Short mmCIF file of N, CA and C in Angstrom, two decimals:
data_model
loop_
_atom_site.label_atom_id
_atom_site.label_comp_id
_atom_site.label_asym_id
_atom_site.label_seq_id
_atom_site.Cartn_x
_atom_site.Cartn_y
_atom_site.Cartn_z
N UNK A 1 55.50 2.07 -9.62
CA UNK A 1 56.68 2.35 -9.59
C UNK A 1 56.89 3.08 -11.07
N UNK A 2 56.15 3.09 -11.93
CA UNK A 2 56.07 3.99 -13.42
C UNK A 2 55.96 5.37 -13.11
N UNK A 3 54.88 5.69 -11.91
CA UNK A 3 54.77 6.85 -11.99
C UNK A 3 55.81 7.90 -11.24
N UNK A 4 56.47 6.85 -10.27
CA UNK A 4 57.56 7.60 -9.45
C UNK A 4 58.56 8.04 -10.61
N UNK A 5 58.98 6.81 -11.41
CA UNK A 5 59.94 7.21 -12.38
C UNK A 5 59.51 8.23 -13.58
N UNK A 6 58.55 8.51 -13.60
CA UNK A 6 57.93 9.77 -14.58
C UNK A 6 58.09 10.85 -14.13
N UNK A 7 57.85 10.86 -12.76
CA UNK A 7 58.05 12.26 -11.87
C UNK A 7 59.21 12.62 -12.04
N UNK A 8 60.20 11.74 -11.68
CA UNK A 8 61.44 12.10 -11.60
C UNK A 8 62.11 12.42 -12.83
N UNK A 9 61.77 11.59 -14.05
CA UNK A 9 62.13 12.11 -15.25
C UNK A 9 61.71 13.57 -15.42
N UNK A 10 60.60 14.10 -15.05
CA UNK A 10 59.99 15.66 -15.50
C UNK A 10 60.86 16.26 -14.70
N UNK A 11 60.89 16.13 -13.32
CA UNK A 11 61.86 16.93 -12.69
C UNK A 11 63.15 17.27 -12.85
N UNK A 12 63.91 15.97 -13.34
CA UNK A 12 65.55 15.93 -13.67
C UNK A 12 65.53 16.76 -15.16
N UNK A 13 64.69 16.41 -16.01
CA UNK A 13 64.91 16.98 -17.26
C UNK A 13 63.71 17.93 -17.67
N UNK A 14 63.93 19.04 -17.44
CA UNK A 14 62.97 20.08 -18.03
C UNK A 14 62.34 19.90 -19.52
N UNK A 15 63.09 19.23 -20.35
CA UNK A 15 62.93 19.38 -21.77
C UNK A 15 61.36 18.24 -22.09
N UNK A 16 61.80 17.19 -20.92
CA UNK A 16 60.56 16.34 -20.91
C UNK A 16 59.14 16.86 -20.66
N UNK A 17 59.40 18.01 -19.66
CA UNK A 17 57.98 18.88 -19.45
C UNK A 17 57.60 19.48 -20.53
N UNK A 18 58.37 20.09 -21.48
CA UNK A 18 57.89 20.78 -22.78
C UNK A 18 57.38 20.07 -23.56
N UNK A 19 58.08 18.67 -23.72
CA UNK A 19 57.37 17.78 -24.80
C UNK A 19 56.02 17.21 -24.33
N UNK A 20 55.72 16.87 -23.18
CA UNK A 20 54.44 16.19 -22.83
C UNK A 20 53.53 17.24 -22.33
N UNK A 21 53.98 18.51 -22.12
CA UNK A 21 52.99 19.54 -21.53
C UNK A 21 52.64 19.35 -20.02
N UNK A 22 51.91 19.97 -19.18
CA UNK A 22 51.66 19.82 -17.96
C UNK A 22 50.94 18.48 -17.75
N UNK A 23 50.95 17.88 -16.80
CA UNK A 23 50.18 16.65 -16.18
C UNK A 23 48.77 17.11 -15.95
N UNK A 24 48.00 16.51 -16.50
CA UNK A 24 46.61 16.64 -16.29
C UNK A 24 45.99 16.51 -14.54
N UNK A 25 45.28 17.35 -14.19
CA UNK A 25 45.05 17.51 -12.96
C UNK A 25 43.58 17.98 -12.83
N UNK A 26 42.53 17.12 -12.38
CA UNK A 26 41.34 17.67 -12.25
C UNK A 26 40.78 17.90 -10.82
N UNK A 27 40.47 19.24 -10.54
CA UNK A 27 40.31 19.71 -9.56
C UNK A 27 38.87 19.93 -9.52
N UNK A 28 38.00 20.40 -7.97
CA UNK A 28 36.72 20.30 -8.16
C UNK A 28 36.40 21.84 -8.64
N UNK A 29 35.52 21.66 -9.71
CA UNK A 29 34.83 22.87 -10.11
C UNK A 29 33.64 22.96 -9.78
N UNK A 30 32.85 23.95 -9.47
CA UNK A 30 31.58 23.61 -8.97
C UNK A 30 30.92 24.14 -10.07
N UNK A 31 29.45 23.51 -10.79
CA UNK A 31 28.78 23.84 -11.67
C UNK A 31 27.91 25.08 -11.62
N UNK A 32 27.66 25.43 -10.37
CA UNK A 32 26.57 26.46 -10.28
C UNK A 32 27.33 27.93 -10.36
N UNK A 33 26.51 29.06 -10.67
CA UNK A 33 26.99 30.53 -10.56
C UNK A 33 27.08 30.72 -9.22
N UNK A 34 28.07 31.14 -8.41
CA UNK A 34 27.64 31.81 -7.38
C UNK A 34 26.62 32.92 -7.19
N UNK A 35 25.90 33.12 -6.27
CA UNK A 35 24.72 33.94 -6.13
C UNK A 35 25.43 35.36 -5.82
N UNK A 36 24.70 36.42 -6.48
CA UNK A 36 25.13 37.73 -6.12
C UNK A 36 24.55 37.94 -4.66
N UNK A 37 25.50 38.54 -3.87
CA UNK A 37 24.91 38.97 -2.46
C UNK A 37 24.11 39.92 -2.22
N UNK A 38 24.11 40.92 -3.16
CA UNK A 38 23.28 41.94 -3.33
C UNK A 38 21.73 41.90 -4.07
N UNK A 39 21.79 40.65 -4.78
CA UNK A 39 20.51 40.41 -5.22
C UNK A 39 19.45 40.01 -4.50
N UNK A 40 18.18 40.58 -4.73
CA UNK A 40 16.95 40.07 -3.79
C UNK A 40 16.42 38.54 -4.42
N UNK A 41 15.51 37.91 -3.46
CA UNK A 41 15.22 36.78 -3.95
C UNK A 41 14.07 37.05 -4.76
N UNK A 42 13.90 36.11 -5.58
CA UNK A 42 12.60 35.98 -6.51
C UNK A 42 11.44 35.95 -5.68
N UNK A 43 10.28 36.84 -6.23
CA UNK A 43 9.16 36.62 -5.54
C UNK A 43 8.16 36.06 -6.45
N UNK A 44 7.49 34.87 -6.13
CA UNK A 44 6.56 34.17 -6.98
C UNK A 44 4.94 34.63 -6.62
N UNK A 45 4.40 34.46 -7.45
CA UNK A 45 2.90 34.66 -7.07
C UNK A 45 2.34 33.38 -7.05
N UNK A 46 1.85 32.91 -6.00
CA UNK A 46 0.98 31.53 -5.70
C UNK A 46 -0.26 31.97 -5.78
N UNK A 47 -1.10 30.90 -6.84
CA UNK A 47 -2.53 30.92 -6.62
C UNK A 47 -2.91 30.83 -5.37
N UNK A 48 -4.65 31.18 -5.23
CA UNK A 48 -5.14 31.21 -3.94
C UNK A 48 -5.45 29.62 -3.63
N UNK A 49 -5.87 28.73 -4.69
CA UNK A 49 -5.75 27.43 -4.68
C UNK A 49 -5.08 26.52 -5.82
N UNK A 50 -4.69 25.28 -5.29
CA UNK A 50 -3.84 24.70 -6.48
C UNK A 50 -4.95 23.94 -7.36
N UNK A 51 -4.99 24.09 -8.77
CA UNK A 51 -5.98 23.52 -9.61
C UNK A 51 -4.83 22.54 -10.71
N UNK A 52 -5.06 21.38 -10.44
CA UNK A 52 -4.32 20.46 -11.41
C UNK A 52 -4.50 20.50 -12.53
N UNK A 53 -5.40 21.02 -13.06
CA UNK A 53 -5.81 21.01 -14.43
C UNK A 53 -5.66 22.41 -15.04
N UNK A 54 -5.06 23.35 -14.61
CA UNK A 54 -4.82 24.68 -15.04
C UNK A 54 -5.73 25.49 -15.15
N UNK A 55 -5.58 26.53 -15.71
CA UNK A 55 -6.76 27.45 -15.79
C UNK A 55 -7.80 27.10 -16.78
N UNK A 56 -9.37 27.42 -16.11
CA UNK A 56 -10.17 27.09 -16.67
C UNK A 56 -10.70 28.13 -17.91
N UNK A 57 -11.23 27.73 -19.19
CA UNK A 57 -12.14 28.96 -19.65
C UNK A 57 -13.15 29.32 -19.04
N UNK A 58 -13.78 30.79 -19.26
CA UNK A 58 -14.72 31.43 -18.42
C UNK A 58 -15.84 30.71 -18.99
N UNK A 59 -16.89 30.50 -17.93
CA UNK A 59 -18.47 30.10 -18.48
C UNK A 59 -18.95 30.86 -19.73
N UNK A 60 -19.95 29.93 -20.24
CA UNK A 60 -20.47 30.57 -21.26
C UNK A 60 -21.63 31.32 -20.74
N UNK A 61 -22.16 32.14 -21.45
CA UNK A 61 -23.52 33.14 -21.04
C UNK A 61 -24.72 32.24 -20.60
N UNK A 62 -24.82 31.00 -21.13
CA UNK A 62 -26.00 30.27 -20.68
C UNK A 62 -25.83 29.94 -19.11
N UNK A 63 -24.78 29.43 -18.79
CA UNK A 63 -24.44 29.05 -17.61
C UNK A 63 -24.47 30.24 -16.71
N UNK A 64 -23.82 31.13 -16.86
CA UNK A 64 -24.16 32.59 -16.11
C UNK A 64 -25.19 32.73 -15.84
N UNK A 65 -26.40 32.85 -16.89
CA UNK A 65 -27.58 32.87 -16.66
C UNK A 65 -28.55 32.01 -15.56
N UNK A 66 -27.86 30.76 -16.02
CA UNK A 66 -28.61 29.71 -15.05
C UNK A 66 -27.97 29.83 -13.62
N UNK A 67 -27.09 30.10 -13.45
CA UNK A 67 -26.45 30.45 -11.92
C UNK A 67 -27.20 31.61 -11.48
N UNK A 68 -27.31 32.82 -12.03
CA UNK A 68 -28.25 33.70 -11.66
C UNK A 68 -29.65 33.35 -11.33
N UNK A 69 -30.08 32.49 -12.09
CA UNK A 69 -31.57 31.99 -11.86
C UNK A 69 -31.64 31.39 -10.59
N UNK A 70 -30.65 30.42 -10.62
CA UNK A 70 -30.81 29.56 -9.32
C UNK A 70 -30.29 30.44 -8.05
N UNK A 71 -29.70 31.35 -8.10
CA UNK A 71 -29.45 32.35 -6.96
C UNK A 71 -30.50 32.92 -6.45
N UNK A 72 -31.57 33.43 -7.58
CA UNK A 72 -32.61 34.42 -7.30
C UNK A 72 -33.53 33.12 -6.63
N UNK A 73 -33.62 31.75 -6.76
CA UNK A 73 -34.64 31.01 -6.19
C UNK A 73 -34.83 30.90 -4.65
N UNK A 74 -35.83 30.70 -4.04
CA UNK A 74 -35.99 30.65 -2.54
C UNK A 74 -35.04 29.46 -1.94
N UNK A 75 -34.63 29.44 -1.00
CA UNK A 75 -34.16 28.32 -0.32
C UNK A 75 -34.51 27.03 -0.32
N UNK A 76 -36.17 26.84 -0.33
CA UNK A 76 -36.92 25.64 -0.41
C UNK A 76 -36.33 24.92 -1.64
N UNK A 77 -36.83 25.69 -2.72
CA UNK A 77 -36.66 25.19 -4.28
C UNK A 77 -35.10 25.20 -4.40
N UNK A 78 -34.01 25.68 -4.13
CA UNK A 78 -32.67 25.16 -4.24
C UNK A 78 -32.65 23.98 -3.63
N UNK A 79 -32.81 23.45 -2.52
CA UNK A 79 -32.92 22.27 -1.69
C UNK A 79 -33.17 21.12 -2.95
N UNK A 80 -34.27 21.28 -3.57
CA UNK A 80 -34.91 20.45 -4.61
C UNK A 80 -33.99 20.12 -5.70
N UNK A 81 -33.13 21.31 -6.08
CA UNK A 81 -32.19 21.13 -7.53
C UNK A 81 -31.55 19.84 -7.25
N UNK A 82 -30.75 19.52 -6.16
CA UNK A 82 -29.99 18.28 -6.13
C UNK A 82 -30.41 17.03 -6.50
N UNK A 83 -31.55 16.82 -5.67
CA UNK A 83 -32.29 15.63 -5.93
C UNK A 83 -32.86 15.12 -7.51
N UNK A 84 -33.12 16.66 -7.78
CA UNK A 84 -34.07 16.35 -9.23
C UNK A 84 -32.87 16.28 -10.33
N UNK A 85 -32.09 16.80 -10.10
CA UNK A 85 -30.91 16.84 -11.43
C UNK A 85 -30.27 15.30 -11.10
N UNK A 86 -30.04 14.75 -9.97
CA UNK A 86 -29.66 13.50 -9.86
C UNK A 86 -30.60 12.38 -10.43
N UNK A 87 -31.94 12.40 -10.06
CA UNK A 87 -32.97 11.63 -10.75
C UNK A 87 -32.89 11.97 -12.51
N UNK A 88 -32.90 13.29 -12.94
CA UNK A 88 -32.87 13.43 -14.37
C UNK A 88 -31.99 13.08 -15.00
N UNK A 89 -30.49 12.92 -14.34
CA UNK A 89 -29.30 12.63 -15.05
C UNK A 89 -29.12 10.99 -14.75
N UNK A 90 -29.76 10.49 -13.98
CA UNK A 90 -29.61 9.04 -13.72
C UNK A 90 -28.08 8.64 -12.97
N UNK A 91 -27.99 9.46 -11.98
CA UNK A 91 -26.69 9.33 -11.41
C UNK A 91 -27.03 8.10 -10.30
N UNK A 92 -26.25 7.39 -9.94
CA UNK A 92 -26.50 6.21 -8.84
C UNK A 92 -26.63 6.78 -7.75
N UNK A 93 -27.54 6.23 -6.67
CA UNK A 93 -27.30 7.00 -5.35
C UNK A 93 -26.04 6.23 -4.69
N UNK A 94 -25.74 7.26 -3.74
CA UNK A 94 -24.32 7.06 -3.03
C UNK A 94 -25.00 6.17 -1.61
N UNK A 95 -24.09 5.31 -1.68
CA UNK A 95 -24.60 4.37 -0.31
C UNK A 95 -24.07 4.59 0.80
N UNK A 96 -24.79 4.47 1.93
CA UNK A 96 -23.93 5.05 3.17
C UNK A 96 -23.28 3.98 3.66
N UNK A 97 -21.98 4.44 4.31
CA UNK A 97 -21.14 3.40 4.60
C UNK A 97 -21.29 3.16 6.13
N UNK A 98 -21.42 1.79 6.48
CA UNK A 98 -21.61 1.40 7.68
C UNK A 98 -20.58 1.33 8.58
N UNK A 99 -20.27 1.97 9.94
CA UNK A 99 -19.41 1.85 10.72
C UNK A 99 -19.45 0.93 11.98
N UNK A 100 -20.22 -0.21 11.82
CA UNK A 100 -20.40 -1.16 12.78
C UNK A 100 -18.93 -2.08 12.56
N UNK A 101 -18.50 -2.38 13.64
CA UNK A 101 -17.44 -3.24 13.96
C UNK A 101 -16.15 -2.50 13.54
N UNK A 102 -16.14 -1.09 13.36
CA UNK A 102 -14.86 -0.58 13.41
C UNK A 102 -14.77 0.23 14.54
N UNK A 103 -13.42 0.18 14.95
CA UNK A 103 -13.14 0.92 15.96
C UNK A 103 -12.68 2.26 15.60
N UNK A 104 -13.84 3.58 16.03
CA UNK A 104 -13.60 4.78 15.38
C UNK A 104 -12.95 5.47 16.73
N UNK A 105 -12.45 4.93 17.71
CA UNK A 105 -11.54 5.61 18.91
C UNK A 105 -12.58 6.80 19.48
N UNK A 106 -11.77 7.84 19.81
CA UNK A 106 -12.25 9.17 20.34
C UNK A 106 -13.14 10.00 19.53
N UNK A 107 -12.90 9.69 18.39
CA UNK A 107 -13.58 10.39 17.05
C UNK A 107 -15.07 9.90 16.88
N UNK A 108 -15.32 8.61 17.09
CA UNK A 108 -16.56 8.08 16.73
C UNK A 108 -17.60 8.15 17.75
N UNK A 109 -18.54 7.10 17.45
CA UNK A 109 -19.37 7.37 18.68
C UNK A 109 -18.99 6.52 19.90
N UNK A 110 -19.62 7.09 21.14
CA UNK A 110 -19.26 5.97 22.01
C UNK A 110 -20.04 4.68 22.20
N UNK A 111 -19.09 3.67 22.49
CA UNK A 111 -19.85 2.40 22.69
C UNK A 111 -20.06 1.71 21.46
N UNK A 112 -19.36 2.01 20.33
CA UNK A 112 -19.22 1.29 19.30
C UNK A 112 -18.62 -0.03 19.16
N UNK A 113 -17.42 -0.17 20.05
CA UNK A 113 -16.89 -1.24 20.27
C UNK A 113 -17.80 -2.35 20.87
N UNK A 114 -18.41 -2.07 22.20
CA UNK A 114 -19.40 -2.93 22.52
C UNK A 114 -20.53 -3.34 21.43
N UNK A 115 -20.83 -2.72 20.81
CA UNK A 115 -21.97 -2.98 19.82
C UNK A 115 -21.49 -3.92 18.73
N UNK A 116 -19.98 -3.57 18.54
CA UNK A 116 -19.33 -5.08 17.48
C UNK A 116 -19.10 -6.02 18.31
N UNK A 117 -18.63 -6.00 19.87
CA UNK A 117 -18.45 -7.21 19.98
C UNK A 117 -19.65 -8.19 20.15
N UNK A 118 -20.94 -7.53 20.39
CA UNK A 118 -22.01 -8.21 20.35
C UNK A 118 -22.46 -8.91 18.86
N UNK A 119 -22.32 -7.91 18.00
CA UNK A 119 -22.61 -8.55 16.76
C UNK A 119 -21.82 -9.58 16.02
N UNK A 120 -20.30 -9.70 16.84
CA UNK A 120 -19.32 -10.82 16.34
C UNK A 120 -19.68 -11.93 17.11
N UNK A 121 -20.58 -11.76 18.38
CA UNK A 121 -20.76 -13.02 19.18
C UNK A 121 -22.21 -13.85 18.52
N UNK A 122 -22.77 -12.87 17.97
CA UNK A 122 -24.15 -13.62 17.17
C UNK A 122 -23.60 -14.45 16.11
N UNK A 123 -22.81 -13.95 15.26
CA UNK A 123 -22.56 -14.68 14.27
C UNK A 123 -21.75 -15.99 14.23
N UNK A 124 -22.11 -16.76 13.87
CA UNK A 124 -21.51 -18.09 13.64
C UNK A 124 -20.29 -18.21 13.08
N UNK A 125 -19.14 -18.92 13.50
CA UNK A 125 -17.89 -18.95 13.04
C UNK A 125 -18.00 -19.78 11.60
N UNK A 126 -17.17 -18.89 10.74
CA UNK A 126 -17.29 -20.13 9.40
C UNK A 126 -16.00 -20.37 8.96
N UNK A 127 -14.82 -19.79 9.39
CA UNK A 127 -13.64 -20.29 9.09
C UNK A 127 -12.94 -20.81 10.16
N UNK A 128 -12.35 -21.93 9.91
CA UNK A 128 -11.78 -22.78 10.98
C UNK A 128 -9.94 -23.27 10.66
N UNK A 129 -9.23 -23.34 11.84
CA UNK A 129 -7.94 -23.86 11.61
C UNK A 129 -7.67 -25.22 12.07
N UNK A 130 -7.23 -26.19 11.30
CA UNK A 130 -6.75 -27.46 11.77
C UNK A 130 -5.33 -27.62 12.27
N UNK A 131 -5.43 -28.17 13.72
CA UNK A 131 -4.04 -28.10 14.47
C UNK A 131 -4.08 -29.51 14.57
N UNK A 132 -2.39 -29.97 14.26
CA UNK A 132 -2.14 -31.48 14.63
C UNK A 132 -1.52 -31.32 15.97
N UNK A 133 -2.34 -31.91 17.23
CA UNK A 133 -1.74 -31.86 18.48
C UNK A 133 -0.57 -33.22 18.65
N UNK A 134 -0.74 -34.25 18.22
CA UNK A 134 0.07 -35.38 18.47
C UNK A 134 0.01 -36.28 17.27
N UNK A 135 0.95 -37.38 17.29
CA UNK A 135 0.69 -38.78 16.21
C UNK A 135 1.76 -39.49 16.94
N UNK A 136 1.32 -40.92 16.55
CA UNK A 136 2.14 -42.27 16.61
C UNK A 136 3.32 -42.31 16.22
N UNK A 137 4.50 -42.42 16.67
CA UNK A 137 5.83 -42.35 15.93
C UNK A 137 5.84 -43.53 14.97
N UNK A 138 5.01 -44.66 14.93
CA UNK A 138 4.85 -45.60 14.15
C UNK A 138 4.33 -45.03 12.68
N UNK A 139 3.31 -44.35 13.14
CA UNK A 139 2.44 -43.59 11.82
C UNK A 139 2.93 -42.06 11.41
N UNK A 140 4.31 -42.05 11.71
CA UNK A 140 4.85 -40.47 11.14
C UNK A 140 4.55 -40.42 9.89
N UNK A 141 4.95 -41.57 9.02
CA UNK A 141 5.21 -41.71 7.44
C UNK A 141 3.94 -41.03 6.96
N UNK A 142 2.71 -42.10 7.45
CA UNK A 142 1.25 -41.73 7.35
C UNK A 142 0.96 -40.53 7.24
N UNK A 143 1.04 -39.95 8.36
CA UNK A 143 0.80 -38.73 8.79
C UNK A 143 1.32 -37.56 7.81
N UNK A 144 2.82 -37.63 7.72
CA UNK A 144 3.07 -36.92 6.61
C UNK A 144 2.88 -36.80 5.32
N UNK A 145 2.25 -38.14 4.64
CA UNK A 145 1.50 -38.25 3.69
C UNK A 145 0.27 -37.43 3.56
N UNK A 146 -0.42 -37.79 4.54
CA UNK A 146 -1.89 -36.98 4.46
C UNK A 146 -1.68 -35.47 4.56
N UNK A 147 -0.67 -35.03 5.23
CA UNK A 147 -0.32 -33.50 5.31
C UNK A 147 -0.07 -33.09 3.89
N UNK A 148 0.87 -34.03 3.46
CA UNK A 148 1.40 -33.40 1.92
C UNK A 148 0.02 -33.29 0.89
N UNK A 149 -0.82 -34.38 1.27
CA UNK A 149 -1.95 -34.28 0.38
C UNK A 149 -2.88 -32.93 0.32
N UNK A 150 -2.96 -32.43 1.57
CA UNK A 150 -3.81 -31.48 1.46
C UNK A 150 -3.24 -30.15 1.68
N UNK A 151 -1.98 -30.01 1.86
CA UNK A 151 -1.15 -28.52 1.97
C UNK A 151 -0.38 -28.39 0.73
N UNK A 152 -0.15 -29.18 -0.14
CA UNK A 152 0.44 -29.25 -1.34
C UNK A 152 2.05 -28.71 -0.87
N UNK A 153 2.68 -29.25 0.08
CA UNK A 153 3.95 -29.05 0.69
C UNK A 153 4.63 -30.09 0.07
N UNK A 154 6.28 -29.96 -0.25
CA UNK A 154 7.29 -30.71 -0.38
C UNK A 154 7.21 -31.88 0.50
N UNK A 155 8.22 -32.84 0.47
CA UNK A 155 8.30 -34.04 1.82
C UNK A 155 9.10 -33.35 2.71
N UNK A 156 10.05 -32.69 2.50
CA UNK A 156 10.90 -31.97 3.69
C UNK A 156 10.04 -31.06 4.39
N UNK A 157 9.36 -30.20 3.59
CA UNK A 157 8.64 -29.27 4.44
C UNK A 157 7.43 -29.66 5.38
N UNK A 158 6.85 -30.98 4.68
CA UNK A 158 5.79 -31.61 5.51
C UNK A 158 6.17 -32.47 6.74
N UNK A 159 7.41 -32.79 6.53
CA UNK A 159 8.11 -33.64 7.66
C UNK A 159 8.51 -32.60 8.72
N UNK A 160 9.07 -31.62 8.20
CA UNK A 160 9.37 -30.48 9.29
C UNK A 160 8.32 -29.91 9.78
N UNK A 161 7.04 -29.76 9.22
CA UNK A 161 5.80 -29.21 9.92
C UNK A 161 5.25 -30.46 10.87
N UNK A 162 5.14 -31.61 10.43
CA UNK A 162 4.69 -32.62 11.34
C UNK A 162 5.44 -32.55 12.85
N UNK A 163 6.92 -32.75 12.38
CA UNK A 163 7.63 -32.50 13.67
C UNK A 163 7.56 -31.38 14.57
N UNK A 164 7.21 -30.60 14.36
CA UNK A 164 6.74 -29.72 15.18
C UNK A 164 5.46 -29.52 16.19
N UNK A 165 4.76 -30.59 15.80
CA UNK A 165 3.49 -30.78 16.48
C UNK A 165 3.79 -30.38 18.06
N UNK A 166 2.76 -29.62 18.58
CA UNK A 166 1.47 -28.94 18.22
C UNK A 166 1.66 -28.05 17.09
N UNK A 167 0.99 -27.97 15.91
CA UNK A 167 1.08 -26.97 14.96
C UNK A 167 -0.10 -26.99 14.19
N UNK A 168 -0.35 -25.64 13.60
CA UNK A 168 -1.50 -25.49 12.98
C UNK A 168 -1.07 -25.81 11.37
N UNK A 169 -1.97 -26.87 11.00
CA UNK A 169 -1.61 -27.54 9.55
C UNK A 169 -2.40 -26.68 8.48
N UNK A 170 -3.50 -26.32 8.84
CA UNK A 170 -4.13 -25.24 7.67
C UNK A 170 -5.31 -24.40 8.17
N UNK A 171 -5.32 -23.27 7.87
CA UNK A 171 -6.00 -22.13 8.28
C UNK A 171 -7.10 -21.58 7.41
N UNK A 172 -8.01 -21.17 8.15
CA UNK A 172 -9.06 -20.59 7.31
C UNK A 172 -9.95 -21.26 6.51
N UNK A 173 -10.19 -22.69 6.78
CA UNK A 173 -10.81 -23.87 6.16
C UNK A 173 -12.33 -23.86 6.67
N UNK A 174 -13.26 -24.13 5.69
CA UNK A 174 -14.77 -24.45 6.06
C UNK A 174 -14.71 -25.61 7.08
N UNK A 175 -15.85 -25.86 7.70
CA UNK A 175 -16.29 -26.70 8.76
C UNK A 175 -16.14 -28.05 8.10
N UNK A 176 -16.87 -28.23 7.01
CA UNK A 176 -16.78 -29.76 6.38
C UNK A 176 -15.34 -30.07 5.99
N UNK A 177 -14.63 -29.02 5.57
CA UNK A 177 -13.40 -29.25 4.99
C UNK A 177 -12.50 -29.74 6.31
N UNK A 178 -12.50 -28.95 7.32
CA UNK A 178 -11.89 -29.38 8.18
C UNK A 178 -12.08 -30.57 9.09
N UNK A 179 -13.32 -30.83 9.08
CA UNK A 179 -13.91 -32.18 9.66
C UNK A 179 -13.09 -33.38 8.61
N UNK A 180 -13.10 -33.12 7.52
CA UNK A 180 -12.49 -34.14 6.42
C UNK A 180 -11.09 -34.23 6.83
N UNK A 181 -10.10 -33.15 7.04
CA UNK A 181 -8.91 -33.41 7.29
C UNK A 181 -8.66 -33.99 8.37
N UNK A 182 -9.41 -33.82 9.48
CA UNK A 182 -9.21 -34.29 10.76
C UNK A 182 -9.66 -35.64 10.79
N UNK A 183 -10.30 -36.26 10.06
CA UNK A 183 -10.70 -37.74 9.75
C UNK A 183 -9.43 -38.45 8.90
N UNK A 184 -9.22 -37.83 8.23
CA UNK A 184 -7.89 -38.35 7.30
C UNK A 184 -6.71 -38.36 8.19
N UNK A 185 -6.25 -37.39 9.26
CA UNK A 185 -5.37 -37.49 10.20
C UNK A 185 -5.50 -38.47 11.17
N UNK A 186 -6.74 -38.60 11.58
CA UNK A 186 -7.30 -39.62 12.60
C UNK A 186 -6.95 -41.09 12.14
N UNK A 187 -7.28 -41.26 10.59
CA UNK A 187 -7.18 -42.34 10.05
C UNK A 187 -5.67 -43.06 9.72
N UNK A 188 -4.70 -41.95 9.67
CA UNK A 188 -3.29 -42.02 9.36
C UNK A 188 -2.79 -42.42 10.92
N UNK A 189 -3.10 -41.94 11.89
CA UNK A 189 -2.70 -42.38 13.04
C UNK A 189 -2.21 -40.94 14.15
N UNK A 190 -2.76 -39.66 13.77
CA UNK A 190 -2.56 -38.65 14.30
C UNK A 190 -3.61 -38.14 15.00
N UNK A 191 -3.76 -37.18 15.83
CA UNK A 191 -4.69 -36.43 16.40
C UNK A 191 -4.88 -34.91 15.90
N UNK A 192 -5.79 -34.69 15.40
CA UNK A 192 -6.00 -33.07 14.96
C UNK A 192 -7.17 -32.59 15.49
N UNK A 193 -7.32 -31.42 16.00
CA UNK A 193 -8.17 -30.59 16.24
C UNK A 193 -8.81 -29.35 15.67
N UNK A 194 -9.86 -28.79 16.03
CA UNK A 194 -10.60 -27.96 15.02
C UNK A 194 -10.28 -26.61 15.85
N UNK A 195 -9.88 -25.65 15.41
CA UNK A 195 -10.01 -24.23 16.31
C UNK A 195 -10.70 -23.18 15.70
#
């Protein structure tokens, strides 16, 4: 309403326009300078390879002389330079990476999946899951207390977990720990199994 009144006052009374000056209007003004259509694009010289450390100083005279002497050696002696320097400078040996158990797909060796399956069959299982199968309705509170004891859950979370039976209570435990949990749940009135 005030704006409409102001506009009417400006239109009706030209003297007000002279007093206030022009209304401030912001229009879109671009911040870039328009490109000259006749200008040619700049050509940059790119290095052959990217060096993140920047240009390096030229090697010293000793290094150049050493490189020339190495280049003059026969191939048998050149092959001995790497192991000798590794031993002399006490560099740690590079360990080979075993690819057993990894699925390399079409890039890897044929049959690695079968070898990995055989290796897994030979290994004994060390991590077990404890699953609550069922529980007596009368012993529900005792089972909830036992579940809270070894899962560190709150009362509501433990109650919800027990009511979802059959459900996994704990994963990746040792055989002894799993047997201990199963015994406690059995004493409370529930049935738990180890998977």
